[in-house]
Tab-separated table of C-alpha atoms and ligand atoms in Angstrom:
chain	number	residue	atom	x	y	z
A	1	UNK	CA	32.573	-40.188	-49.044
A	2	UNK	CA	31.901	-43.814	-48.373
A	3	UNK	CA	33.427	-45.219	-44.899
A	4	UNK	CA	36.197	-47.827	-45.380
A	5	UNK	CA	38.157	-50.231	-43.282
A	6	UNK	CA	41.750	-48.830	-43.437
A	7	UNK	CA	43.648	-52.298	-43.423
A	8	UNK	CA	43.318	-55.707	-44.309
A	9	UNK	CA	43.769	-56.962	-41.018
A	10	UNK	CA	41.381	-54.383	-39.560
A	11	UNK	CA	38.728	-55.753	-41.944
A	12	UNK	CA	39.228	-59.464	-40.966
A	13	UNK	CA	39.332	-58.456	-37.332
A	14	UNK	CA	36.120	-56.365	-37.568
A	15	UNK	CA	34.329	-58.980	-39.375
A	16	UNK	CA	35.270	-61.974	-37.358
A	17	UNK	CA	34.536	-59.415	-34.014
A	18	UNK	CA	31.039	-59.527	-35.368
A	19	UNK	CA	30.660	-63.334	-36.484
A	20	UNK	CA	32.387	-64.209	-32.867
A	21	UNK	CA	30.146	-63.684	-30.102
A	22	UNK	CA	27.781	-65.158	-27.716
A	23	UNK	CA	26.615	-67.801	-30.385
A	24	UNK	CA	30.127	-69.317	-30.074
A	25	UNK	CA	30.794	-68.899	-26.623
A	26	UNK	CA	27.777	-70.255	-24.996
A	27	UNK	CA	25.337	-71.465	-27.944
A	28	UNK	CA	28.003	-73.535	-29.602
A	29	UNK	CA	28.880	-75.771	-26.636
A	30	UNK	CA	25.519	-76.176	-25.334
A	31	UNK	CA	24.530	-76.966	-28.487
A	32	UNK	CA	27.311	-79.887	-29.128
A	33	UNK	CA	26.613	-81.149	-25.734
A	34	UNK	CA	22.744	-81.543	-26.572
A	35	UNK	CA	23.520	-82.863	-30.228
A	36	UNK	CA	26.108	-85.774	-29.469
A	37	UNK	CA	29.413	-84.061	-29.272
A	38	UNK	CA	31.603	-84.893	-31.978
A	39	UNK	CA	29.001	-85.829	-34.283
A	40	UNK	CA	27.565	-82.412	-34.062
A	41	UNK	CA	31.119	-80.769	-34.563
A	42	UNK	CA	31.303	-82.885	-37.723
A	43	UNK	CA	28.142	-81.428	-39.333
A	44	UNK	CA	28.908	-77.905	-37.907
A	45	UNK	CA	32.152	-78.059	-39.886
A	46	UNK	CA	30.441	-79.197	-42.933
A	47	UNK	CA	27.933	-76.590	-42.662
A	48	UNK	CA	30.364	-74.127	-42.618
A	49	UNK	CA	32.134	-75.071	-45.507
A	50	UNK	CA	29.183	-76.237	-47.937
A	51	UNK	CA	26.872	-73.688	-46.805
A	52	UNK	CA	28.369	-70.874	-44.625
A	53	UNK	CA	30.857	-69.695	-46.886
A	54	UNK	CA	28.877	-69.642	-50.259
A	55	UNK	CA	26.238	-67.570	-48.198
A	56	UNK	CA	28.924	-65.132	-46.835
A	57	UNK	CA	30.317	-64.809	-50.535
A	58	UNK	CA	27.024	-63.975	-51.434
A	59	UNK	CA	26.360	-61.382	-48.929
A	60	UNK	CA	29.995	-59.775	-49.251
A	61	UNK	CA	29.324	-59.291	-53.019
A	62	UNK	CA	26.042	-57.484	-52.479
A	63	UNK	CA	27.641	-55.333	-50.074
A	64	UNK	CA	30.892	-54.462	-51.843
A	65	UNK	CA	29.094	-54.413	-55.278
A	66	UNK	CA	26.093	-52.616	-54.021
A	67	UNK	CA	28.093	-49.914	-51.824
A	68	UNK	CA	25.403	-49.315	-49.499
A	69	UNK	CA	23.288	-50.698	-46.442
A	70	UNK	CA	21.237	-53.875	-46.710
A	71	UNK	CA	18.492	-52.359	-48.852
A	72	UNK	CA	20.644	-49.904	-50.778
A	73	UNK	CA	22.789	-52.284	-51.867
A	74	UNK	CA	20.093	-53.853	-53.335
A	75	UNK	CA	18.265	-51.339	-54.838
A	76	UNK	CA	22.010	-50.020	-56.354
A	77	UNK	CA	22.638	-53.230	-57.983
A	78	UNK	CA	19.188	-52.824	-59.873
A	79	UNK	CA	16.753	-55.078	-57.569
A	80	UNK	CA	12.915	-54.773	-57.501
A	81	UNK	CA	10.552	-54.532	-54.918
A	82	UNK	CA	10.288	-58.203	-53.366
A	83	UNK	CA	14.368	-58.156	-53.565
A	84	UNK	CA	15.342	-55.150	-51.684
A	85	UNK	CA	12.557	-55.657	-49.218
A	86	UNK	CA	14.612	-58.838	-48.178
A	87	UNK	CA	17.380	-56.197	-47.155
A	88	UNK	CA	14.672	-54.491	-45.117
A	89	UNK	CA	13.452	-57.812	-43.473
A	90	UNK	CA	17.334	-58.417	-42.647
A	91	UNK	CA	17.733	-54.781	-41.194
A	92	UNK	CA	14.411	-55.356	-38.878
A	93	UNK	CA	15.636	-58.772	-38.079
A	94	UNK	CA	19.159	-57.555	-36.912
A	95	UNK	CA	17.350	-54.659	-35.187
A	96	UNK	CA	15.445	-56.976	-32.879
A	97	UNK	CA	18.083	-59.031	-32.256
A	98	UNK	CA	19.740	-55.854	-30.830
A	99	UNK	CA	16.970	-55.518	-28.440
A	100	UNK	CA	17.979	-58.527	-26.461
A	101	UNK	CA	21.365	-58.994	-27.637
A	102	UNK	CA	22.245	-55.792	-25.632
A	103	UNK	CA	20.535	-57.363	-22.335
A	104	UNK	CA	22.544	-60.420	-22.468
A	105	UNK	CA	25.763	-58.411	-23.200
A	106	UNK	CA	24.469	-56.571	-19.751
A	107	UNK	CA	24.343	-59.785	-18.235
A	108	UNK	CA	28.161	-60.559	-19.051
A	109	UNK	CA	29.033	-56.893	-17.937
A	110	UNK	CA	27.032	-57.709	-14.300
A	111	UNK	CA	29.100	-60.939	-14.033
A	112	UNK	CA	32.555	-59.234	-14.932
A	113	UNK	CA	31.879	-56.859	-12.127
A	114	UNK	CA	30.720	-59.314	-9.774
A	115	UNK	CA	33.575	-61.446	-10.635
A	116	UNK	CA	35.939	-58.371	-10.083
A	117	UNK	CA	34.263	-57.248	-6.709
A	118	UNK	CA	34.045	-61.340	-5.645
A	119	UNK	CA	30.596	-60.863	-4.985
A	120	UNK	CA	29.693	-63.858	-7.314
A	121	UNK	CA	31.653	-66.496	-5.077
A	122	UNK	CA	30.809	-64.690	-1.696
A	123	UNK	CA	28.174	-66.838	0.192
A	124	UNK	CA	28.550	-70.014	-1.718
A	125	UNK	CA	29.090	-72.165	0.852
A	126	UNK	CA	29.984	-75.567	-0.478
A	127	UNK	CA	32.116	-76.137	-3.779
A	128	UNK	CA	30.813	-79.792	-3.692
A	129	UNK	CA	28.662	-81.025	-6.631
A	130	UNK	CA	25.383	-79.338	-5.883
A	131	UNK	CA	26.501	-75.763	-5.544
A	132	UNK	CA	25.324	-75.475	-9.095
A	133	UNK	CA	22.014	-74.705	-7.389
A	134	UNK	CA	23.455	-71.883	-5.622
A	135	UNK	CA	24.853	-70.112	-8.970
A	136	UNK	CA	21.574	-70.950	-10.605
A	137	UNK	CA	19.878	-69.094	-7.677
A	138	UNK	CA	22.085	-65.948	-8.049
A	139	UNK	CA	21.468	-66.137	-11.874
A	140	UNK	CA	17.758	-66.187	-11.615
A	141	UNK	CA	17.556	-63.579	-9.048
A	142	UNK	CA	19.767	-61.289	-11.208
A	143	UNK	CA	17.802	-61.867	-14.507
A	144	UNK	CA	14.596	-61.174	-12.610
A	145	UNK	CA	15.780	-57.875	-10.883
A	146	UNK	CA	14.683	-56.057	-14.141
A	147	UNK	CA	16.136	-52.729	-12.746
A	148	UNK	CA	19.485	-54.148	-12.323
A	149	UNK	CA	19.280	-55.954	-15.869
A	150	UNK	CA	18.445	-52.343	-17.306
A	151	UNK	CA	21.305	-50.742	-15.758
A	152	UNK	CA	23.575	-52.938	-16.941
A	153	UNK	CA	22.267	-52.874	-20.327
A	154	UNK	CA	22.277	-48.939	-20.466
A	155	UNK	CA	26.086	-49.473	-19.563
A	156	UNK	CA	26.816	-51.695	-22.607
A	157	UNK	CA	24.644	-49.510	-24.612
A	158	UNK	CA	26.857	-46.373	-23.479
A	159	UNK	CA	29.843	-48.161	-24.516
A	160	UNK	CA	28.397	-49.060	-27.920
A	161	UNK	CA	27.471	-45.753	-28.390
A	162	UNK	CA	31.002	-44.211	-27.757
A	163	UNK	CA	32.449	-46.776	-30.028
A	164	UNK	CA	29.858	-46.062	-33.011
A	165	UNK	CA	30.071	-42.492	-32.613
A	166	UNK	CA	33.656	-42.924	-33.625
A	167	UNK	CA	32.600	-44.483	-36.796
A	168	UNK	CA	33.653	-47.298	-39.103
A	169	UNK	CA	37.616	-46.744	-39.017
A	170	UNK	CA	38.232	-45.001	-35.720
A	171	UNK	CA	35.603	-46.914	-33.627
A	172	UNK	CA	34.663	-50.313	-35.057
A	173	UNK	CA	37.967	-51.306	-37.093
A	174	UNK	CA	40.412	-49.895	-33.949
A	175	UNK	CA	38.312	-51.707	-31.252
A	176	UNK	CA	38.347	-54.673	-33.068
A	177	UNK	CA	42.193	-54.710	-33.888
A	178	UNK	CA	42.750	-54.432	-29.986
A	179	UNK	CA	39.882	-56.799	-28.783
A	180	UNK	CA	40.179	-59.582	-31.099
A	181	UNK	CA	43.770	-60.713	-30.255
A	182	UNK	CA	42.961	-60.161	-26.734
A	183	UNK	CA	39.873	-62.612	-27.083
A	184	UNK	CA	42.359	-65.052	-29.004
A	185	UNK	CA	45.100	-65.017	-26.206
A	186	UNK	CA	42.356	-65.455	-23.850
A	187	UNK	CA	40.708	-68.234	-25.448
A	188	UNK	CA	44.207	-69.995	-25.603
A	189	UNK	CA	45.165	-69.356	-21.803
A	190	UNK	CA	41.746	-71.423	-21.038
A	191	UNK	CA	42.243	-74.052	-23.349
A	192	UNK	CA	45.733	-74.653	-21.762
A	193	UNK	CA	44.178	-74.469	-18.148
A	194	UNK	CA	41.417	-76.582	-19.209
A	195	UNK	CA	43.260	-79.326	-21.210
A	196	UNK	CA	45.648	-79.911	-18.157
A	197	UNK	CA	42.697	-80.808	-15.512
A	198	UNK	CA	42.627	-84.212	-14.336
A	199	UNK	CA	39.756	-85.493	-16.966
A	200	UNK	CA	40.214	-83.787	-19.584
A	201	UNK	CA	40.928	-86.347	-22.108
A	202	UNK	CA	37.266	-87.762	-21.398
A	203	UNK	CA	36.000	-84.545	-22.198
A	204	UNK	CA	38.166	-84.311	-25.532
A	205	UNK	CA	37.130	-87.570	-26.802
A	206	UNK	CA	33.378	-86.712	-26.273
A	207	UNK	CA	34.308	-83.352	-28.387
A	208	UNK	CA	36.284	-85.003	-30.922
A	209	UNK	CA	35.678	-88.693	-31.144
A	210	UNK	CA	32.709	-88.963	-33.740
A	211	UNK	CA	29.959	-91.482	-33.214
A	212	UNK	CA	28.114	-91.799	-36.595
A	213	UNK	CA	25.134	-93.155	-34.942
A	214	UNK	CA	24.379	-90.023	-33.330
A	215	UNK	CA	24.177	-88.170	-36.504
A	216	UNK	CA	20.228	-87.537	-37.282
A	217	UNK	CA	18.384	-85.078	-39.432
A	218	UNK	CA	17.847	-83.092	-36.420
A	219	UNK	CA	21.122	-82.683	-35.261
A	220	UNK	CA	22.221	-81.779	-39.001
A	221	UNK	CA	19.388	-78.984	-38.857
A	222	UNK	CA	20.753	-77.470	-35.310
A	223	UNK	CA	24.139	-77.916	-36.867
A	224	UNK	CA	22.873	-75.819	-39.838
A	225	UNK	CA	21.445	-73.217	-37.571
A	226	UNK	CA	24.189	-72.761	-35.411
A	227	UNK	CA	26.483	-72.473	-38.280
A	228	UNK	CA	24.479	-69.598	-39.608
A	229	UNK	CA	23.615	-67.830	-36.147
A	230	UNK	CA	27.602	-67.819	-35.417
A	231	UNK	CA	28.527	-66.621	-38.611
A	232	UNK	CA	25.918	-63.516	-38.593
A	233	UNK	CA	24.206	-64.410	-41.807
A	234	UNK	CA	20.909	-63.510	-43.103
A	235	UNK	CA	20.989	-60.424	-41.228
A	236	UNK	CA	22.506	-57.931	-43.191
A	237	UNK	CA	25.262	-57.499	-40.980
A	238	UNK	CA	27.852	-59.033	-43.663
A	239	UNK	CA	26.220	-56.769	-46.568
A	240	UNK	CA	27.003	-53.226	-44.136
A	241	UNK	CA	30.405	-54.405	-43.274
A	242	UNK	CA	31.515	-55.652	-46.971
A	243	UNK	CA	30.308	-52.162	-48.433
A	244	UNK	CA	33.480	-50.807	-46.262
A	245	UNK	CA	35.496	-53.260	-47.862
A	246	UNK	CA	37.763	-52.020	-50.604
A	247	UNK	CA	37.532	-52.782	-53.889
A	248	UNK	CA	41.020	-54.871	-54.010
A	249	UNK	CA	39.383	-57.182	-51.311
A	250	UNK	CA	39.542	-60.748	-52.140
A	251	UNK	CA	36.020	-61.813	-51.200
A	252	UNK	CA	36.313	-65.799	-51.144
A	253	UNK	CA	39.525	-65.566	-49.301
A	254	UNK	CA	37.898	-63.383	-46.806
A	255	UNK	CA	34.923	-65.259	-46.265
A	256	UNK	CA	37.199	-68.805	-45.806
A	257	UNK	CA	39.359	-66.693	-43.371
A	258	UNK	CA	36.344	-65.473	-41.290
A	259	UNK	CA	34.678	-68.762	-41.080
A	260	UNK	CA	37.872	-70.551	-40.313
A	261	UNK	CA	38.450	-68.117	-37.259
A	262	UNK	CA	35.076	-68.334	-36.124
A	263	UNK	CA	35.077	-71.916	-36.459
A	264	UNK	CA	38.271	-72.054	-34.327
A	265	UNK	CA	36.685	-70.083	-31.401
A	266	UNK	CA	33.899	-72.696	-31.399
A	267	UNK	CA	36.039	-75.662	-31.112
A	268	UNK	CA	38.664	-73.900	-28.605
A	269	UNK	CA	35.227	-73.418	-26.634
A	270	UNK	CA	34.445	-76.985	-26.637
A	271	UNK	CA	37.985	-77.932	-25.806
A	272	UNK	CA	37.623	-75.590	-22.568
A	273	UNK	CA	34.434	-76.971	-21.506
A	274	UNK	CA	34.304	-80.293	-22.015
A	275	UNK	CA	37.118	-81.175	-20.255
A	276	UNK	CA	35.938	-78.973	-17.415
A	277	UNK	CA	32.612	-80.649	-17.283
A	278	UNK	CA	34.099	-83.846	-17.451
A	279	UNK	CA	36.481	-83.192	-14.754
A	280	UNK	CA	34.255	-81.687	-12.372
A	281	UNK	CA	31.419	-84.237	-13.148
A	282	UNK	CA	28.986	-81.330	-14.600
A	283	UNK	CA	27.936	-83.046	-17.445
A	284	UNK	CA	23.950	-83.701	-17.784
A	285	UNK	CA	21.148	-81.263	-16.939
A	286	UNK	CA	21.675	-77.337	-16.537
A	287	UNK	CA	24.142	-77.081	-19.730
A	288	UNK	CA	21.806	-75.935	-22.137
A	289	UNK	CA	21.804	-72.109	-23.209
A	290	UNK	CA	22.580	-69.361	-20.959
A	291	UNK	CA	23.016	-71.644	-17.839
A	292	UNK	CA	26.063	-73.021	-19.110
A	293	UNK	CA	27.958	-69.471	-19.011
A	294	UNK	CA	26.367	-68.119	-15.874
A	295	UNK	CA	25.986	-70.885	-13.734
A	296	UNK	CA	28.257	-74.197	-14.652
A	297	UNK	CA	31.169	-72.276	-15.411
A	298	UNK	CA	31.061	-70.215	-12.334
A	299	UNK	CA	30.827	-73.503	-10.568
A	300	UNK	CA	33.977	-75.017	-12.186
A	301	UNK	CA	35.531	-71.508	-11.483
A	302	UNK	CA	34.689	-71.626	-7.649
A	303	UNK	CA	36.474	-75.413	-7.764
A	304	UNK	CA	39.505	-74.056	-9.062
A	305	UNK	CA	42.691	-72.071	-7.406
A	306	UNK	CA	42.459	-68.554	-8.370
A	307	UNK	CA	38.963	-68.675	-8.825
A	308	UNK	CA	38.399	-64.702	-9.058
A	309	UNK	CA	41.392	-64.507	-11.537
A	310	UNK	CA	39.668	-66.906	-13.879
A	311	UNK	CA	36.289	-65.630	-13.349
A	312	UNK	CA	37.264	-62.083	-14.299
A	313	UNK	CA	39.038	-63.034	-17.520
A	314	UNK	CA	36.569	-65.312	-18.462
A	315	UNK	CA	33.544	-62.917	-18.183
A	316	UNK	CA	35.894	-60.281	-20.187
A	317	UNK	CA	36.359	-62.660	-22.950
A	318	UNK	CA	32.556	-62.749	-23.039
A	319	UNK	CA	32.118	-59.179	-22.716
A	320	UNK	CA	34.414	-58.608	-25.546
A	321	UNK	CA	33.252	-61.018	-27.971
A	322	UNK	CA	29.561	-59.660	-27.186
A	323	UNK	CA	30.835	-56.313	-27.813
A	324	UNK	CA	32.139	-56.663	-31.215
A	325	UNK	CA	29.001	-58.546	-32.112
A	326	UNK	CA	26.714	-55.517	-30.581
A	327	UNK	CA	28.319	-53.073	-32.605
A	328	UNK	CA	28.155	-54.793	-35.811
A	329	UNK	CA	24.494	-55.687	-35.395
A	330	UNK	CA	23.701	-51.937	-34.398
A	331	UNK	CA	25.863	-50.440	-37.567
A	332	UNK	CA	23.136	-52.335	-39.880
A	333	UNK	CA	20.442	-50.020	-38.859
A	334	UNK	CA	22.739	-47.092	-38.177
A	335	UNK	CA	24.051	-47.746	-41.829
A	336	UNK	CA	20.436	-47.792	-43.264
A	337	UNK	CA	19.811	-44.527	-41.492
A	338	UNK	CA	22.805	-42.721	-42.827
A	339	UNK	CA	22.589	-43.876	-46.386
A	340	UNK	CA	18.541	-43.903	-46.891
A	341	UNK	CA	17.702	-40.860	-44.846
A	342	UNK	CA	21.117	-38.622	-45.346
A	343	UNK	CA	21.574	-38.537	-41.591
A	344	UNK	CA	24.960	-37.639	-40.145
A	345	UNK	CA	26.763	-40.353	-38.147
A	346	UNK	CA	26.013	-38.712	-34.699
A	347	UNK	CA	22.070	-38.549	-35.631
A	348	UNK	CA	22.144	-41.910	-37.223
A	349	UNK	CA	23.687	-43.448	-34.190
A	350	UNK	CA	21.237	-41.793	-31.444
A	351	UNK	CA	18.294	-42.321	-34.104
A	352	UNK	CA	19.187	-45.992	-33.943
A	353	UNK	CA	20.311	-46.284	-30.076
A	354	UNK	CA	17.940	-44.135	-28.188
A	355	UNK	CA	14.896	-46.225	-29.030
A	356	UNK	CA	16.580	-48.874	-27.452
A	357	UNK	CA	16.385	-47.508	-24.103
A	358	UNK	CA	12.627	-48.933	-24.816
A	359	UNK	CA	12.836	-51.731	-26.426
A	360	UNK	CA	15.888	-53.303	-24.543
A	361	UNK	CA	14.297	-52.365	-21.050
A	362	UNK	CA	11.289	-54.310	-21.928
A	363	UNK	CA	13.390	-57.229	-22.640
A	364	UNK	CA	15.343	-56.735	-19.639
A	365	UNK	CA	12.571	-56.870	-17.537
A	366	UNK	CA	10.642	-59.488	-19.327
A	367	UNK	CA	12.122	-62.120	-16.807
A	368	UNK	CA	10.860	-60.165	-13.815
A	369	UNK	CA	8.163	-61.498	-11.570
A	370	UNK	CA	5.753	-58.811	-12.826
A	371	UNK	CA	6.207	-59.469	-16.482
A	372	UNK	CA	7.252	-62.890	-16.589
A	373	UNK	CA	3.719	-63.971	-17.217
A	374	UNK	CA	3.266	-62.342	-20.474
A	375	UNK	CA	3.453	-64.794	-22.902
A	376	UNK	CA	3.621	-64.585	-26.525
A	377	UNK	CA	3.196	-68.465	-28.266
A	378	UNK	CA	3.883	-69.568	-24.675
A	379	UNK	CA	7.476	-67.824	-24.812
A	380	UNK	CA	8.541	-64.730	-22.802
A	381	UNK	CA	8.851	-61.500	-24.695
A	382	UNK	CA	12.573	-62.317	-24.799
A	383	UNK	CA	12.575	-65.739	-26.073
A	384	UNK	CA	9.710	-64.963	-28.343
A	385	UNK	CA	11.664	-61.982	-29.934
A	386	UNK	CA	14.613	-64.419	-30.337
A	387	UNK	CA	12.686	-67.294	-31.753
A	388	UNK	CA	11.153	-64.935	-34.443
A	389	UNK	CA	14.260	-63.255	-35.518
A	390	UNK	CA	16.711	-66.168	-35.201
A	391	UNK	CA	14.701	-68.782	-36.433
A	392	UNK	CA	12.333	-67.185	-39.107
A	393	UNK	CA	13.878	-63.884	-40.238
A	394	UNK	CA	17.417	-65.170	-40.649
A	395	UNK	CA	16.816	-68.360	-42.793
A	396	UNK	CA	14.440	-66.471	-44.783
A	397	UNK	CA	16.497	-63.686	-45.521
A	398	UNK	CA	19.296	-66.325	-46.437
A	399	UNK	CA	17.135	-68.084	-48.839
A	400	UNK	CA	15.696	-64.998	-50.590
A	401	UNK	CA	19.548	-63.461	-50.830
A	402	UNK	CA	20.640	-66.750	-52.372
A	403	UNK	CA	17.925	-66.989	-54.938
A	404	UNK	CA	18.476	-63.203	-55.607
A	405	UNK	CA	22.083	-63.613	-56.125
A	406	UNK	CA	21.843	-67.126	-57.938
A	407	UNK	CA	18.992	-66.183	-60.310
A	408	UNK	CA	18.147	-62.263	-60.583
A	409	UNK	CA	21.273	-60.689	-59.987
A	410	UNK	CA	22.548	-58.492	-63.012
A	411	UNK	CA	24.574	-60.927	-65.514
A	412	UNK	CA	28.058	-61.753	-64.586
A	413	UNK	CA	27.816	-59.788	-61.184
A	414	UNK	CA	28.835	-62.630	-58.963
A	415	UNK	CA	31.692	-63.409	-61.437
A	416	UNK	CA	32.797	-59.944	-61.345
A	417	UNK	CA	32.740	-59.495	-57.659
A	418	UNK	CA	34.374	-62.746	-56.667
A	419	UNK	CA	37.295	-61.983	-59.462
A	420	UNK	CA	37.579	-58.362	-58.813
A	421	UNK	CA	36.547	-57.350	-62.021
A	422	UNK	CA	38.882	-60.151	-63.474
A	423	UNK	CA	41.756	-58.939	-61.864
A	424	UNK	CA	42.114	-62.110	-59.789
A	425	UNK	CA	41.541	-65.908	-60.719
A	426	UNK	CA	38.543	-67.578	-58.715
A	427	UNK	CA	38.921	-71.043	-59.000
A	428	UNK	CA	35.762	-71.910	-57.114
A	429	UNK	CA	33.250	-69.745	-59.026
A	430	UNK	CA	31.304	-72.402	-60.585
A	431	UNK	CA	31.187	-74.305	-57.463
A	432	UNK	CA	30.022	-71.183	-55.511
A	433	UNK	CA	27.224	-70.421	-58.031
A	434	UNK	CA	25.873	-73.987	-57.902
A	435	UNK	CA	25.567	-74.062	-54.338
A	436	UNK	CA	24.269	-70.429	-54.246
A	437	UNK	CA	21.647	-71.443	-56.791
A	438	UNK	CA	20.560	-74.874	-55.824
A	439	UNK	CA	21.956	-76.216	-52.941
A	440	UNK	CA	21.674	-73.401	-50.177
A	441	UNK	CA	18.089	-72.397	-50.552
A	442	UNK	CA	16.853	-75.891	-50.645
A	443	UNK	CA	18.915	-77.024	-47.355
A	444	UNK	CA	18.205	-73.532	-45.550
A	445	UNK	CA	14.585	-74.355	-46.400
A	446	UNK	CA	15.034	-77.561	-44.473
A	447	UNK	CA	16.209	-75.976	-41.393
A	448	UNK	CA	13.345	-73.843	-41.350
A	449	UNK	CA	10.808	-76.704	-41.618
A	450	UNK	CA	12.644	-78.456	-39.530
A	451	UNK	CA	12.605	-76.019	-36.622
A	452	UNK	CA	8.822	-76.206	-36.819
A	453	UNK	CA	8.522	-79.841	-36.627
B	501	LIG	N1	27.281	-64.191	-35.026
B	501	LIG	C1	27.278	-63.451	-33.647
B	501	LIG	C2	27.132	-64.280	-32.461
B	501	LIG	O1	27.255	-65.560	-32.838
B	501	LIG	O2	26.874	-64.205	-31.353
B	501	LIG	C3	26.195	-62.333	-33.665
B	501	LIG	C4	25.245	-62.864	-34.007
B	501	LIG	C5	24.457	-63.195	-35.039
B	501	LIG	C6	24.063	-62.836	-33.033
B	501	LIG	C7	23.229	-63.634	-35.419
B	501	LIG	C8	22.622	-63.234	-33.262
B	501	LIG	C9	22.347	-63.886	-34.650
B	501	LIG	F1	21.013	-64.402	-34.745
């Protein structure tokens, strides 16, 4: 019997859990900071509505219509070779992303642990501007210690395995039902704290008052990339999860709800980060990527009363977000192994997770002194995998899925999925089809070309 989510709330919680991840919490504010704040926000919102939702609906239609993993669903719809191979590409991309996403999830565990023990703040000698350097040293020491990073990765993997073994309803859905409300409560608490900081208003202005002169093609491309990354598009995740949707699920409404909640998390993160950055004068360098969360924020906490409390709560939040995303990424491969090779759940979970012991260890060691010099096209192993999977596989996969749904899927298929076989009305069907056929493939192709320029 095909596994199904047990309730509407659970299905939304699990899908939002997949979408809300490190992409929202560190990638979004860092991208917004680098791309002009409010201008980026505006374009990002536009991309979610114009492209993100239609592409999400396409993935939902394939999964719910095909009732299998990313390859099996396409095959069940009668897709021929080049089309189901797209599902294969998505599975491959998601598996590669898992190698290093597990490692970053491991970092969040280490930071949570170090916040709990207070070690993170122990010998920080100054909380004046400049102490950033001390947190930077700490982070670099940590990521350069491959052994330590590996152990943390294994701990997160063990938690993942435990949840995944429990299955779709008892594991993924139940965990998401607990974790997602916790995550939203924590975000609101942080928002409350941040918005009452001294110079909060300046941060809010940077984030919310658009300066249209900052909108450039590059900013638009970055906003599009962020929207796709954040919504977990193009990796087979949403095909896999939607195969667990009951036949009564309204796909358009679910896509809108998931996208709005995912966007809300990103916006709340902006409202948390920018007031803090302004108040503590941290704008400028050092705000990109991982350093924002692992260097800048500890510095903010160090200057606030109740340092350890905020630090524990924040890294707990990050850990919850990372965990619900890692299980969704892993589920893509597990579902594939279960459906294609008829493996039992236990065997499929083990077959997907055990090789990670090797692959994730390689990623965990990729910043250590003995391996850091190994470069692929100038990038560390870690960054090269990230680049290949995120910047190439993800957009290419999305383009092909749109072309398949728009032009080659069985006649009337999208209509049947959006209207649940004609039982509910779909006011947006024509618009969706237009975007999926014409707008999305062209615009996504532009991001792809843009990333190479
Ligand atoms: N959407 C999740 C996030 O934003 O972190 C998970 C994810 C999706 C990670 C796609 C990476 C990725 F390329």
